[in-house]
Amino acid sequence: MLTLIYLLAISAEAMTGALAAGRRNMDIFGVSVIAFLTALGGGTVRDILLGRYPIAWTQHPEYVALVIASGIAAVLISRHMKRLNRLFMFLDALGLIAFTIIGCDVALAMNYHPLIVLLSGMITGIAGGILRDMLCNRVPIVFLRELYASVSMLVGLLYIGLFTLKIDHDLNVAACFALGLLLRLTALKRGWRLPAFNYRHDMH
Amino acid sequence: MLTLIYLLAISAEAMTGALAAGRRNMDIFGVSVIAFLTALGGGTVRDILLGRYPIAWTQHPEYVALVIASGIAAVLISRHMKRLNRLFMFLDALGLIAFTIIGCDVALAMNYHPLIVLLSGMITGIAGGILRDMLCNRVPIVFLRELYASVSMLVGLLYIGLFTLKIDHDLNVAACFALGLLLRLTALKRGWRLPAFNYRHDMH
Amino acid sequence: MLTLIYLLAISAEAMTGALAAGRRNMDIFGVSVIAFLTALGGGTVRDILLGRYPIAWTQHPEYVALVIASGIAAVLISRHMKRLNRLFMFLDALGLIAFTIIGCDVALAMNYHPLIVLLSGMITGIAGGILRDMLCNRVPIVFLRELYASVSMLVGLLYIGLFTLKIDHDLNVAACFALGLLLRLTALKRGWRLPAFNYRHDMH
């Protein structure tokens, strides 16, 4: 079930990356690279930071093929994507939660400290989007936008908490999806965001 | 022979990186870092992703010295570089092909899946240029420009194909250089590029 | 002693990162990420390049908590930071030197070639600031500014030199701080910088 959601999620993330690349007038190759990094970049950064080799996608070439195909498909049908906006927001939220849980699981299995487990979940959840934005030459949207990283953090905290309490795993995962979807979709609807700073003194 | 081409190629790549840095008004240190990353960044990213330690250049400090010296030399004689434009384009094409072949070889020796071998070749070929452009704060040129990544991909496919068919290695390498130079130099001459996308709907 | 300076330094670096993020109108999460990368990013890049696992901060979650708390504190009291400008410049210089020495030590312990040891020191000293600037979507300040990387290089050279001569370690560290502070603070005062290049011919 988590694997199915994961596959859906990496496809959806690849599509958002591809559309961002398409907006920058990139060619089909640029679109593929950005699709790949958006979908699989978070897990890659996590594996490198935790020293978990071989890196996940190097053992699953079918994931690589899936995200590149999804990215190219997205730009080919981009004129129809506007109508799918809501579906995408939903898939993106599912993906954020699935990535966070998977990232926590990886670090838990390697016996890292709970704070590092939480970071592992958040990195898996959001680093792909950060890489996408760096390559598209813009300040990462996740640092500016409505609750996104915060959702990843709260889901991670809940997951680690229930895991420590030895709650049944399926129940734990279900609770994480319920909390995450509720928070993310409400944040999107209401335009919630964290307080931003606007510090002007040019010290550096 | 491949080693000689490799040394020529990292010097040439270091020079293109240094000139890009010089255009950004960077100091001699910035020029050295960008020269280093342009020339050795692709192999570094590959080694990290494949978990191949120690990373190549940490065992070859002479490569590090060579690329930094090449980069500094390039900005010192930059007024003469315009005349060398064609020579550079040729060395850059040689480098792209040599890097691709070396990247494939590394992944083949570690028994990765053919798709990962291809990615390894392409990453070695083009990631250095992507890092250069990210540090120079511009959208990577490889995502916008004439056939470049495509040449790396086709050379990689040919190399892996002939390797699988157990064709003589020297013959294989010669065929890769013939195909790669033909494609790249023709693409440059004719201004070939992949179809670009220009997707305007601001979904994100 | 070096540990104490290290803790002071990562806090100070986290604060400079947080203020740069605050100036970009980032939210509290963006501020935390940039604070983290500025303070611990250099050591992380070094550990990944040298293949030194587990990465330092994954074994010291308290460092992670310290840098995030420092970053958030900095933006909360940002109106008072102007008065602390000189203190910050001093802490930043201390940090640069401490990071460089620690980076050299790590590579020395792994028996790398002296040139790689020097690079390890410099990467630890300056890569955090480079990551900060890439995420803030600007050309890294270290490539443009007054002597900064050069100070790291000279301190590294002195440290490796005295180490090779088997000079007493405390004396070596003291000499490095004396040289580094003298150079950095004088460079700041006098506005020293390396010669910059401004190469206009658009070859690439």
Coordinates of C-alpha atoms in Angstrom, one line a residue:
Chain A
M1 CA 0.0 0.0 0.0
L2 CA 2.8 2.5 1.0
T3 CA 4.7 1.3 -2.1
L4 CA 1.7 2.0 -4.3
I5 CA 1.3 5.5 -2.8
Y6 CA 5.1 5.9 -3.2
L7 CA 4.9 5.1 -7.0
L8 CA 2.0 7.5 -7.4
A9 CA 3.8 10.1 -5.5
I10 CA 7.1 10.0 -7.4
S11 CA 5.2 10.2 -10.6
A12 CA 3.3 13.2 -9.4
E13 CA 6.4 14.9 -8.1
A14 CA 8.2 14.2 -11.4
M15 CA 5.3 15.9 -13.1
T16 CA 5.5 19.1 -11.0
G17 CA 9.3 19.2 -11.6
A18 CA 8.8 18.7 -15.4
L19 CA 6.3 21.5 -15.5
A20 CA 8.6 23.9 -13.6
A21 CA 11.3 23.0 -16.1
G22 CA 9.0 23.5 -19.0
R23 CA 8.2 26.9 -17.8
R24 CA 11.9 27.7 -17.9
N25 CA 12.0 26.8 -21.6
M26 CA 14.2 23.8 -21.0
D27 CA 14.5 21.1 -23.6
I28 CA 13.3 17.5 -23.1
F29 CA 16.6 16.5 -21.5
G30 CA 16.4 19.4 -18.9
V31 CA 12.8 18.3 -18.2
S32 CA 13.9 14.7 -17.6
V33 CA 16.7 15.8 -15.2
I34 CA 14.5 18.1 -13.2
A35 CA 11.7 15.4 -13.1
F36 CA 14.2 12.9 -11.8
L37 CA 15.7 15.2 -9.1
T38 CA 12.3 16.4 -7.9
A39 CA 11.0 12.8 -7.5
L40 CA 14.1 10.9 -6.4
G41 CA 16.4 13.7 -5.2
G42 CA 15.0 13.8 -1.6
G43 CA 15.7 10.0 -1.1
T44 CA 19.1 10.4 -2.7
V45 CA 20.2 13.2 -0.4
R46 CA 18.9 11.2 2.6
D47 CA 20.8 8.1 1.5
I48 CA 24.0 10.1 1.0
L49 CA 23.7 11.8 4.4
L50 CA 23.0 8.6 6.3
G51 CA 25.6 6.7 4.3
R52 CA 23.1 4.1 3.1
Y53 CA 24.6 2.5 0.0
P54 CA 23.7 1.4 -2.6
I55 CA 21.3 4.4 -3.1
A56 CA 17.7 3.2 -3.5
W57 CA 17.1 4.1 -7.2
T58 CA 20.4 2.5 -8.4
Q59 CA 18.7 -0.8 -7.4
H60 CA 15.4 0.2 -9.0
P61 CA 16.0 1.3 -12.6
E62 CA 12.3 1.0 -13.1
Y63 CA 11.7 3.9 -10.8
V64 CA 14.1 6.0 -12.9
A65 CA 12.2 5.0 -16.1
L66 CA 8.9 5.8 -14.4
V67 CA 9.8 9.3 -13.3
I68 CA 11.4 10.3 -16.6
A69 CA 8.3 9.0 -18.5
S70 CA 6.0 10.8 -16.1
G71 CA 7.9 14.1 -16.5
I72 CA 7.9 13.9 -20.3
A73 CA 4.2 13.0 -20.3
A74 CA 3.4 16.0 -18.1
V75 CA 4.9 18.5 -20.5
L76 CA 3.3 16.8 -23.5
I77 CA -0.2 17.1 -22.0
S78 CA 0.6 20.4 -20.2
R79 CA -2.4 22.2 -21.8
H80 CA -4.6 19.7 -19.9
M81 CA -2.8 20.0 -16.6
K82 CA -4.7 23.0 -15.4
R83 CA -7.9 21.0 -15.0
L84 CA -5.9 18.4 -13.0
N85 CA -4.6 21.0 -10.6
R86 CA -6.6 19.8 -7.6
L87 CA -5.8 16.1 -8.3
F88 CA -2.1 17.2 -8.4
M89 CA -2.3 19.0 -5.1
F90 CA -3.8 15.9 -3.6
L91 CA -1.1 13.6 -5.0
D92 CA 1.6 16.0 -3.9
A93 CA 0.2 15.9 -0.4
L94 CA 0.0 12.1 -0.4
G95 CA 3.6 12.1 -1.7
L96 CA 4.9 14.4 1.0
I97 CA 3.4 12.2 3.7
A98 CA 4.6 8.9 2.1
F99 CA 8.1 10.3 1.6
T100 CA 8.3 11.5 5.2
I101 CA 7.2 8.1 6.6
I102 CA 9.7 6.2 4.4
G103 CA 12.5 8.6 5.3
C104 CA 11.8 8.0 9.0
D105 CA 11.7 4.2 8.5
V106 CA 15.1 4.3 6.8
A107 CA 16.8 6.1 9.6
L108 CA 15.0 4.1 12.3
A109 CA 16.3 0.9 10.7
M110 CA 19.8 2.3 11.0
N111 CA 19.3 3.2 14.7
Y112 CA 19.8 6.9 14.4
H113 CA 18.8 9.4 17.2
P114 CA 15.1 10.4 17.0
L115 CA 16.0 14.0 15.9
I116 CA 18.1 12.6 13.0
V117 CA 15.1 10.2 12.2
L118 CA 12.9 13.3 12.0
L119 CA 15.4 15.1 9.8
S120 CA 15.7 12.0 7.6
G121 CA 11.9 12.1 7.1
M122 CA 11.8 15.8 6.4
I123 CA 14.8 15.6 4.0
T124 CA 13.1 12.8 2.0
G125 CA 9.9 14.8 2.0
I126 CA 11.2 18.1 0.8
A127 CA 14.8 18.0 -0.6
G128 CA 13.6 17.0 -4.1
G129 CA 11.6 20.2 -4.4
I130 CA 14.6 22.3 -3.1
L131 CA 16.8 20.7 -5.8
R132 CA 14.2 21.4 -8.4
D133 CA 14.1 25.1 -7.5
M134 CA 17.9 25.5 -7.2
L135 CA 18.2 24.1 -10.8
C136 CA 15.4 26.4 -12.0
N137 CA 17.4 29.2 -10.5
R138 CA 14.8 30.5 -7.9
V139 CA 14.7 30.6 -4.1
P140 CA 13.2 27.3 -3.0
I141 CA 9.4 27.6 -2.9
V142 CA 9.3 25.4 0.2
F143 CA 11.0 28.2 2.2
L144 CA 8.4 30.8 1.1
R145 CA 5.1 28.9 0.7
E146 CA 2.2 27.8 2.8
L147 CA 2.7 25.0 5.4
Y148 CA 4.7 22.3 3.6
A149 CA 7.8 21.5 5.5
S150 CA 5.8 22.0 8.7
V151 CA 3.4 19.3 7.6
S152 CA 6.4 17.0 7.0
M153 CA 7.7 17.8 10.5
L154 CA 4.4 17.2 12.3
V155 CA 3.8 14.0 10.4
G156 CA 7.3 12.9 11.2
L157 CA 6.8 13.7 14.9
L158 CA 3.6 11.8 15.0
Y159 CA 5.1 8.8 13.3
I160 CA 8.1 8.6 15.5
G161 CA 5.9 9.2 18.6
L162 CA 3.5 6.4 17.8
F163 CA 6.5 4.1 16.7
T164 CA 8.1 4.7 20.1
L165 CA 4.8 3.9 21.8
K166 CA 4.8 0.6 19.8
I167 CA 1.4 1.4 18.2
D168 CA 0.4 -1.0 15.4
H169 CA 2.3 0.1 12.3
D170 CA -0.8 0.2 9.9
L171 CA -2.7 2.3 12.5
N172 CA 0.4 4.6 12.8
V173 CA 0.6 5.1 9.0
A174 CA -3.2 5.7 8.8
A175 CA -3.0 8.3 11.5
C176 CA -0.1 10.1 9.7
F177 CA -2.0 10.3 6.5
A178 CA -5.1 11.6 8.2
L179 CA -3.1 14.3 10.1
G180 CA -1.0 15.2 7.1
L181 CA -3.8 15.4 4.5
L182 CA -6.0 17.4 7.0
L183 CA -3.2 19.9 7.6
R184 CA -1.9 20.2 4.1
L185 CA -5.2 20.5 2.3
T186 CA -6.5 23.0 4.9
A187 CA -3.3 25.0 4.6
L188 CA -3.7 25.1 0.9
K189 CA -7.4 26.1 1.1
R190 CA -6.9 28.8 3.7
G191 CA -3.5 30.0 2.4
W192 CA -1.9 29.4 5.8
R193 CA 1.8 30.1 6.0
L194 CA 4.5 30.4 8.6
P195 CA 5.5 33.9 9.7
A196 CA 8.1 35.2 7.3
F197 CA 11.0 37.4 8.2
N198 CA 12.0 40.4 6.3
Y199 CA 15.3 41.5 7.7
R200 CA 16.8 44.4 5.8
H201 CA 20.1 45.4 7.5
D202 CA 22.8 44.4 5.0
M203 CA 25.4 43.0 7.4
H204 CA 26.9 40.4 5.1
Chain B
M1 CA 45.2 7.0 -24.7
L2 CA 41.9 7.5 -22.9
T3 CA 43.9 8.8 -19.9
L4 CA 45.7 11.3 -22.2
I5 CA 42.4 12.5 -23.6
Y6 CA 41.0 12.6 -20.1
L7 CA 43.8 14.9 -18.9
L8 CA 43.3 17.1 -22.0
A9 CA 39.6 17.2 -21.3
I10 CA 39.7 18.1 -17.6
S11 CA 42.1 20.9 -18.5
A12 CA 39.7 22.2 -21.2
E13 CA 36.7 21.9 -18.9
A14 CA 38.5 23.7 -16.2
M15 CA 39.2 26.5 -18.6
T16 CA 35.6 26.9 -19.7
G17 CA 34.6 27.0 -16.0
A18 CA 37.2 29.5 -15.2
L19 CA 36.1 31.8 -18.0
A20 CA 32.5 31.6 -16.9
A21 CA 33.6 32.5 -13.4
G22 CA 35.8 35.4 -14.8
R23 CA 32.7 36.7 -16.5
R24 CA 31.0 36.9 -13.1
N25 CA 33.8 39.1 -11.8
M26 CA 35.0 36.4 -9.4
D27 CA 38.4 36.6 -7.7
I28 CA 41.2 34.1 -8.3
F29 CA 39.8 31.8 -5.7
G30 CA 36.3 31.7 -7.2
V31 CA 37.9 31.0 -10.5
S32 CA 39.8 28.0 -9.0
V33 CA 36.7 26.5 -7.3
I34 CA 34.6 26.8 -10.5
A35 CA 37.4 25.3 -12.6
F36 CA 37.7 22.4 -10.2
L37 CA 34.0 21.7 -10.1
T38 CA 33.5 22.0 -13.8
A39 CA 36.4 19.6 -14.5
L40 CA 36.1 17.1 -11.6
G41 CA 32.5 17.7 -10.4
G42 CA 30.9 15.2 -12.7
G43 CA 33.1 12.3 -11.6
T44 CA 32.6 13.4 -8.0
V45 CA 28.8 13.3 -8.2
R46 CA 29.1 9.9 -9.9
D47 CA 31.4 8.5 -7.2
I48 CA 29.1 9.7 -4.4
L49 CA 25.9 8.4 -6.1
L50 CA 27.5 5.0 -6.8
G51 CA 29.2 4.8 -3.4
R52 CA 32.6 4.5 -4.9
Y53 CA 35.1 5.5 -2.3
P54 CA 37.7 6.9 -2.1
I55 CA 36.6 9.5 -4.6
A56 CA 38.9 9.5 -7.7
W57 CA 40.6 12.9 -7.3
T58 CA 41.3 12.4 -3.6
Q59 CA 43.8 9.8 -4.8
H60 CA 45.2 12.0 -7.6
P61 CA 46.1 15.4 -6.1
E62 CA 48.0 16.0 -9.4
Y63 CA 44.6 16.2 -11.2
V64 CA 43.5 18.8 -8.7
A65 CA 46.7 20.9 -9.3
L66 CA 46.3 20.5 -13.1
V67 CA 42.7 21.8 -13.2
I68 CA 43.4 24.7 -10.9
A69 CA 46.5 25.7 -12.9
S70 CA 44.5 25.4 -16.2
G71 CA 41.7 27.6 -14.8
I72 CA 44.0 30.3 -13.6
A73 CA 46.0 30.2 -16.9
A74 CA 42.7 30.5 -18.9
V75 CA 41.7 33.8 -17.2
L76 CA 45.3 35.2 -17.4
I77 CA 45.3 34.6 -21.2
S78 CA 41.6 35.3 -21.7
R79 CA 42.2 38.0 -24.3
H80 CA 43.7 35.3 -26.5
M81 CA 41.0 32.8 -25.9
K82 CA 38.6 34.0 -28.6
R83 CA 41.0 32.8 -31.3
L84 CA 41.1 29.4 -29.6
N85 CA 37.3 29.1 -29.6
R86 CA 37.2 26.3 -32.2
L87 CA 40.0 24.4 -30.5
F88 CA 38.0 24.6 -27.3
M89 CA 34.8 23.4 -28.8
F90 CA 36.8 20.4 -30.1
L91 CA 38.5 19.6 -26.7
D92 CA 35.1 20.1 -25.0
A93 CA 33.5 17.5 -27.3
L94 CA 36.5 15.1 -26.8
G95 CA 36.0 15.6 -23.0
L96 CA 32.3 14.9 -23.1
I97 CA 32.9 11.6 -24.9
A98 CA 35.8 10.6 -22.7
F99 CA 33.9 11.4 -19.5
T100 CA 30.9 9.4 -20.7
I101 CA 33.0 6.3 -21.5
I102 CA 34.8 6.5 -18.2
G103 CA 31.6 7.0 -16.3
C104 CA 30.1 3.9 -17.9
D105 CA 33.2 1.9 -17.2
V106 CA 33.0 2.8 -13.5
A107 CA 29.4 1.6 -13.1
L108 CA 30.0 -1.5 -15.3
A109 CA 32.9 -2.5 -13.0
M110 CA 30.5 -2.3 -10.0
N111 CA 27.8 -4.4 -11.8
Y112 CA 25.1 -1.9 -11.9
H113 CA 22.0 -2.3 -14.2
P114 CA 22.5 -1.0 -17.7
L115 CA 20.2 2.0 -17.2
I116 CA 22.3 3.0 -14.2
V117 CA 25.5 2.5 -16.2
L118 CA 24.1 4.9 -18.8
L119 CA 23.1 7.4 -16.1
S120 CA 26.6 7.1 -14.6
G121 CA 28.2 7.9 -18.0
M122 CA 25.9 10.9 -18.6
I123 CA 26.4 12.2 -15.0
T124 CA 30.2 12.0 -15.5
G125 CA 29.8 13.8 -18.8
I126 CA 27.5 16.7 -17.8
A127 CA 27.2 17.2 -14.1
G128 CA 30.3 19.3 -13.9
G129 CA 28.8 21.9 -16.3
I130 CA 25.6 21.9 -14.2
L131 CA 27.5 22.6 -11.0
R132 CA 29.4 25.4 -12.8
D133 CA 26.2 27.0 -13.9
M134 CA 24.5 26.6 -10.5
L135 CA 27.4 28.4 -8.8
C136 CA 27.4 31.1 -11.5
N137 CA 23.7 31.6 -10.6
R138 CA 22.2 30.7 -14.0
V139 CA 19.9 28.0 -15.4
P140 CA 22.3 25.2 -16.5
I141 CA 23.2 25.8 -20.1
V142 CA 23.1 22.0 -20.8
F143 CA 19.3 22.2 -20.3
L144 CA 18.9 24.9 -22.9
R145 CA 21.6 24.4 -25.5
E146 CA 22.2 22.4 -28.6
L147 CA 22.6 18.7 -28.4
Y148 CA 25.0 18.0 -25.6
A149 CA 23.4 15.7 -23.1
S150 CA 21.9 13.9 -26.0
V151 CA 25.4 13.2 -27.4
S152 CA 26.4 11.8 -24.0
M153 CA 23.3 9.6 -24.0
L154 CA 23.9 8.3 -27.5
V155 CA 27.6 7.7 -26.9
G156 CA 26.7 5.9 -23.7
L157 CA 24.1 3.7 -25.4
L158 CA 26.6 2.8 -28.2
Y159 CA 29.3 2.0 -25.7
I160 CA 27.1 -0.2 -23.5
G161 CA 25.6 -1.9 -26.6
L162 CA 29.0 -2.8 -28.1
F163 CA 30.3 -3.8 -24.6
T164 CA 27.4 -6.2 -24.2
L165 CA 28.1 -7.6 -27.7
K166 CA 31.7 -8.2 -26.4
I167 CA 33.2 -6.1 -29.3
D168 CA 36.9 -5.4 -28.9
H169 CA 37.3 -2.5 -26.4
D170 CA 39.6 -0.3 -28.5
L171 CA 37.2 -0.6 -31.4
N172 CA 34.3 0.3 -29.2
V173 CA 36.0 3.4 -27.9
A174 CA 37.0 4.4 -31.4
A175 CA 33.4 4.0 -32.6
C176 CA 32.2 6.1 -29.6
F177 CA 34.6 8.9 -30.4
A178 CA 33.6 8.8 -34.1
L179 CA 29.9 9.0 -33.4
G180 CA 30.2 11.5 -30.6
L181 CA 32.4 13.9 -32.5
L182 CA 30.3 13.7 -35.6
L183 CA 27.1 14.4 -33.7
R184 CA 28.5 17.1 -31.5
L185 CA 30.4 19.1 -34.1
T186 CA 27.5 18.9 -36.6
A187 CA 25.1 20.0 -33.9
L188 CA 27.3 23.0 -33.1
K189 CA 27.7 23.9 -36.8
R190 CA 24.0 23.6 -37.6
G191 CA 22.7 24.9 -34.2
W192 CA 20.7 21.7 -33.6
R193 CA 18.8 21.6 -30.4
L194 CA 16.1 19.5 -28.8
P195 CA 12.5 20.8 -28.9
A196 CA 12.1 23.1 -25.9
F197 CA 9.0 23.4 -23.8
N198 CA 7.5 26.7 -22.8
Y199 CA 4.7 26.0 -20.4
R200 CA 3.2 29.1 -19.1
H201 CA 0.4 28.1 -16.7
D202 CA 1.6 29.0 -13.2
M203 CA 0.4 26.0 -11.3
H204 CA 3.0 26.1 -8.6
Chain C
M1 CA 39.1 24.6 23.8
L2 CA 38.8 23.9 20.1
T3 CA 35.4 22.3 20.8
L4 CA 34.3 25.4 22.7
I5 CA 35.4 27.7 19.8
Y6 CA 33.7 25.2 17.4
L7 CA 30.3 25.5 19.3
L8 CA 30.6 29.3 19.3
A9 CA 31.5 29.3 15.7
I10 CA 28.6 27.1 14.5
S11 CA 26.2 29.3 16.4
A12 CA 27.6 32.4 14.8
E13 CA 27.6 30.9 11.3
A14 CA 24.0 29.7 11.9
M15 CA 23.1 33.3 12.8
T16 CA 24.7 34.8 9.6
G17 CA 22.8 32.2 7.6
A18 CA 19.5 32.9 9.3
L19 CA 19.9 36.6 8.7
A20 CA 20.6 36.1 5.0
A21 CA 17.5 33.9 4.8
G22 CA 15.4 36.5 6.7
R23 CA 16.5 39.1 4.2
R24 CA 15.0 36.9 1.5
N25 CA 11.6 36.9 3.3
M26 CA 11.8 33.2 4.1
D27 CA 9.6 31.7 6.8
I28 CA 10.9 30.1 10.0
F29 CA 11.5 26.8 8.3
G30 CA 13.6 28.3 5.6
V31 CA 15.6 30.2 8.2
S32 CA 16.2 26.9 10.0
V33 CA 17.4 25.1 6.9
I34 CA 19.8 27.9 5.9
A35 CA 21.1 28.2 9.4
F36 CA 21.7 24.5 9.5
L37 CA 23.5 24.4 6.1
T38 CA 25.6 27.5 6.8
A39 CA 26.8 26.1 10.1
L40 CA 27.1 22.4 9.4
G41 CA 27.1 22.2 5.6
G42 CA 30.9 22.6 5.3
G43 CA 31.6 19.6 7.5
T44 CA 28.9 17.6 5.7
V45 CA 30.4 18.2 2.3
R46 CA 33.8 17.3 3.6
D47 CA 32.6 14.0 5.2
I48 CA 30.8 13.0 2.0
L49 CA 33.8 13.8 -0.2
L50 CA 36.2 11.9 2.1
G51 CA 33.8 9.1 2.7
R52 CA 33.8 9.5 6.4
Y53 CA 30.6 7.9 7.7
P54 CA 28.6 8.4 9.9
I55 CA 28.6 12.1 9.1
A56 CA 29.5 14.1 12.2
W57 CA 26.2 15.8 13.1
T58 CA 24.2 12.6 12.7
Q59 CA 26.0 11.5 15.9
H60 CA 25.5 14.9 17.6
P61 CA 21.8 15.8 17.4
E62 CA 22.6 18.5 20.0
Y63 CA 24.6 20.4 17.4
V64 CA 21.6 20.3 15.1
A65 CA 19.4 21.7 17.9
L66 CA 22.0 24.4 18.7
V67 CA 22.3 25.7 15.2
I68 CA 18.6 25.8 14.6
A69 CA 17.9 27.5 17.9
S70 CA 20.7 30.0 17.1
G71 CA 19.3 30.8 13.7
I72 CA 15.8 31.4 15.0
A73 CA 17.1 33.5 17.9
A74 CA 19.1 35.6 15.4
V75 CA 16.0 36.6 13.3
L76 CA 13.9 37.2 16.4
I77 CA 16.5 39.7 17.8
S78 CA 17.5 40.9 14.3
R79 CA 16.9 44.6 15.2
H80 CA 19.6 44.4 17.8
M81 CA 22.1 42.6 15.5
K82 CA 23.5 45.7 13.9
R83 CA 25.1 46.7 17.2
L84 CA 26.7 43.2 17.4
N85 CA 28.2 43.5 13.9
R86 CA 31.8 43.6 15.1
L87 CA 31.3 40.8 17.6
F88 CA 29.9 38.7 14.7
M89 CA 32.8 39.5 12.4
F90 CA 35.1 38.3 15.1
L91 CA 33.2 35.1 15.8
D92 CA 33.0 34.4 12.1
A93 CA 36.8 34.8 11.8
L94 CA 37.2 32.4 14.8
G95 CA 34.9 30.0 13.1
L96 CA 36.7 30.1 9.8
I97 CA 40.0 29.2 11.5
A98 CA 38.5 26.5 13.8
F99 CA 36.6 24.9 10.9
T100 CA 39.8 24.9 8.8
I101 CA 41.9 23.2 11.5
I102 CA 39.2 20.6 12.2
G103 CA 38.9 19.9 8.5
C104 CA 42.6 19.3 8.2
D105 CA 42.6 17.1 11.2
V106 CA 39.9 14.9 9.8
A107 CA 41.8 14.3 6.5
L108 CA 45.1 13.9 8.3
A109 CA 43.5 11.1 10.4
M110 CA 42.5 9.4 7.2
N111 CA 46.0 9.6 5.7
Y112 CA 45.1 11.7 2.7
H113 CA 47.7 13.5 0.6
P114 CA 48.7 17.0 2.0
L115 CA 46.9 18.8 -0.9
I116 CA 43.7 16.9 -0.1
V117 CA 44.2 17.7 3.6
L118 CA 44.4 21.4 2.7
L119 CA 41.3 21.1 0.5
S120 CA 39.5 19.3 3.4
G121 CA 40.3 22.2 5.7
M122 CA 39.2 24.8 3.2
I123 CA 36.0 22.9 2.3
T124 CA 35.1 22.7 6.0
G125 CA 35.8 26.4 6.4
I126 CA 33.9 27.8 3.4
A127 CA 31.4 25.3 1.9
G128 CA 28.7 26.2 4.4
G129 CA 28.7 29.8 3.2
I130 CA 28.6 28.7 -0.4
L131 CA 25.6 26.5 0.2
R132 CA 23.9 29.4 2.0
D133 CA 24.4 31.6 -1.0
M134 CA 23.3 29.0 -3.5
L135 CA 20.0 28.5 -1.6
C136 CA 19.5 32.3 -1.3
N137 CA 19.9 32.4 -5.1
R138 CA 23.0 34.6 -5.3
V139 CA 26.6 34.1 -6.5
P140 CA 28.6 32.9 -3.5
I141 CA 29.9 35.9 -1.6
V142 CA 33.1 34.0 -0.8
F143 CA 34.0 34.2 -4.5
L144 CA 33.6 38.0 -4.6
R145 CA 34.6 39.3 -1.2
E146 CA 37.7 40.3 0.7
L147 CA 40.2 37.7 1.7
Y148 CA 38.2 34.8 3.2
A149 CA 39.0 31.6 1.3
S150 CA 42.6 32.9 1.2
V151 CA 42.7 33.1 5.0
S152 CA 41.4 29.5 5.2
M153 CA 44.2 28.4 2.7
L154 CA 47.0 30.2 4.5
V155 CA 45.8 28.9 7.9
G156 CA 45.6 25.4 6.4
L157 CA 49.1 25.6 4.9
L158 CA 50.5 26.8 8.3
Y159 CA 48.7 24.0 10.2
I160 CA 49.9 21.3 7.8
G161 CA 53.4 22.7 7.8
L162 CA 53.8 22.8 11.6
F163 CA 52.1 19.4 11.9
T164 CA 54.6 17.9 9.4
L165 CA 57.4 19.5 11.5
K166 CA 56.0 17.8 14.6
I167 CA 55.5 21.1 16.4
D168 CA 53.5 20.9 19.6
H169 CA 49.8 20.7 18.7
D170 CA 48.6 23.5 21.1
L171 CA 51.4 25.8 19.8
N172 CA 50.4 25.0 16.2
V173 CA 46.7 25.8 16.9
A174 CA 47.7 29.0 18.7
A175 CA 49.9 30.1 15.7
C176 CA 47.0 29.3 13.3
F177 CA 44.6 31.5 15.3
A178 CA 47.1 34.3 15.5
L179 CA 47.8 34.3 11.8
G180 CA 44.2 33.8 10.8
L181 CA 42.8 36.5 13.0
L182 CA 45.5 39.0 12.0
L183 CA 44.9 38.4 8.3
R184 CA 41.1 38.3 8.4
L185 CA 40.6 41.2 10.6
T186 CA 43.1 43.3 8.8
A187 CA 41.6 42.4 5.4
L188 CA 38.1 43.4 6.7
K189 CA 39.5 46.7 8.0
R190 CA 41.4 47.6 4.9
G191 CA 38.9 46.1 2.4
W192 CA 41.6 43.8 1.0
R193 CA 40.5 41.5 -1.7
L194 CA 42.0 39.3 -4.4
P195 CA 42.3 40.5 -7.9
A196 CA 39.0 39.9 -9.7
F197 CA 38.6 38.9 -13.3
N198 CA 36.1 40.5 -15.6
Y199 CA 36.1 38.6 -18.8
R200 CA 33.5 39.7 -21.3
H201 CA 33.9 37.6 -24.4
D202 CA 30.8 35.3 -24.5
M203 CA 32.4 32.1 -25.6
H204 CA 30.0 29.7 -23.9

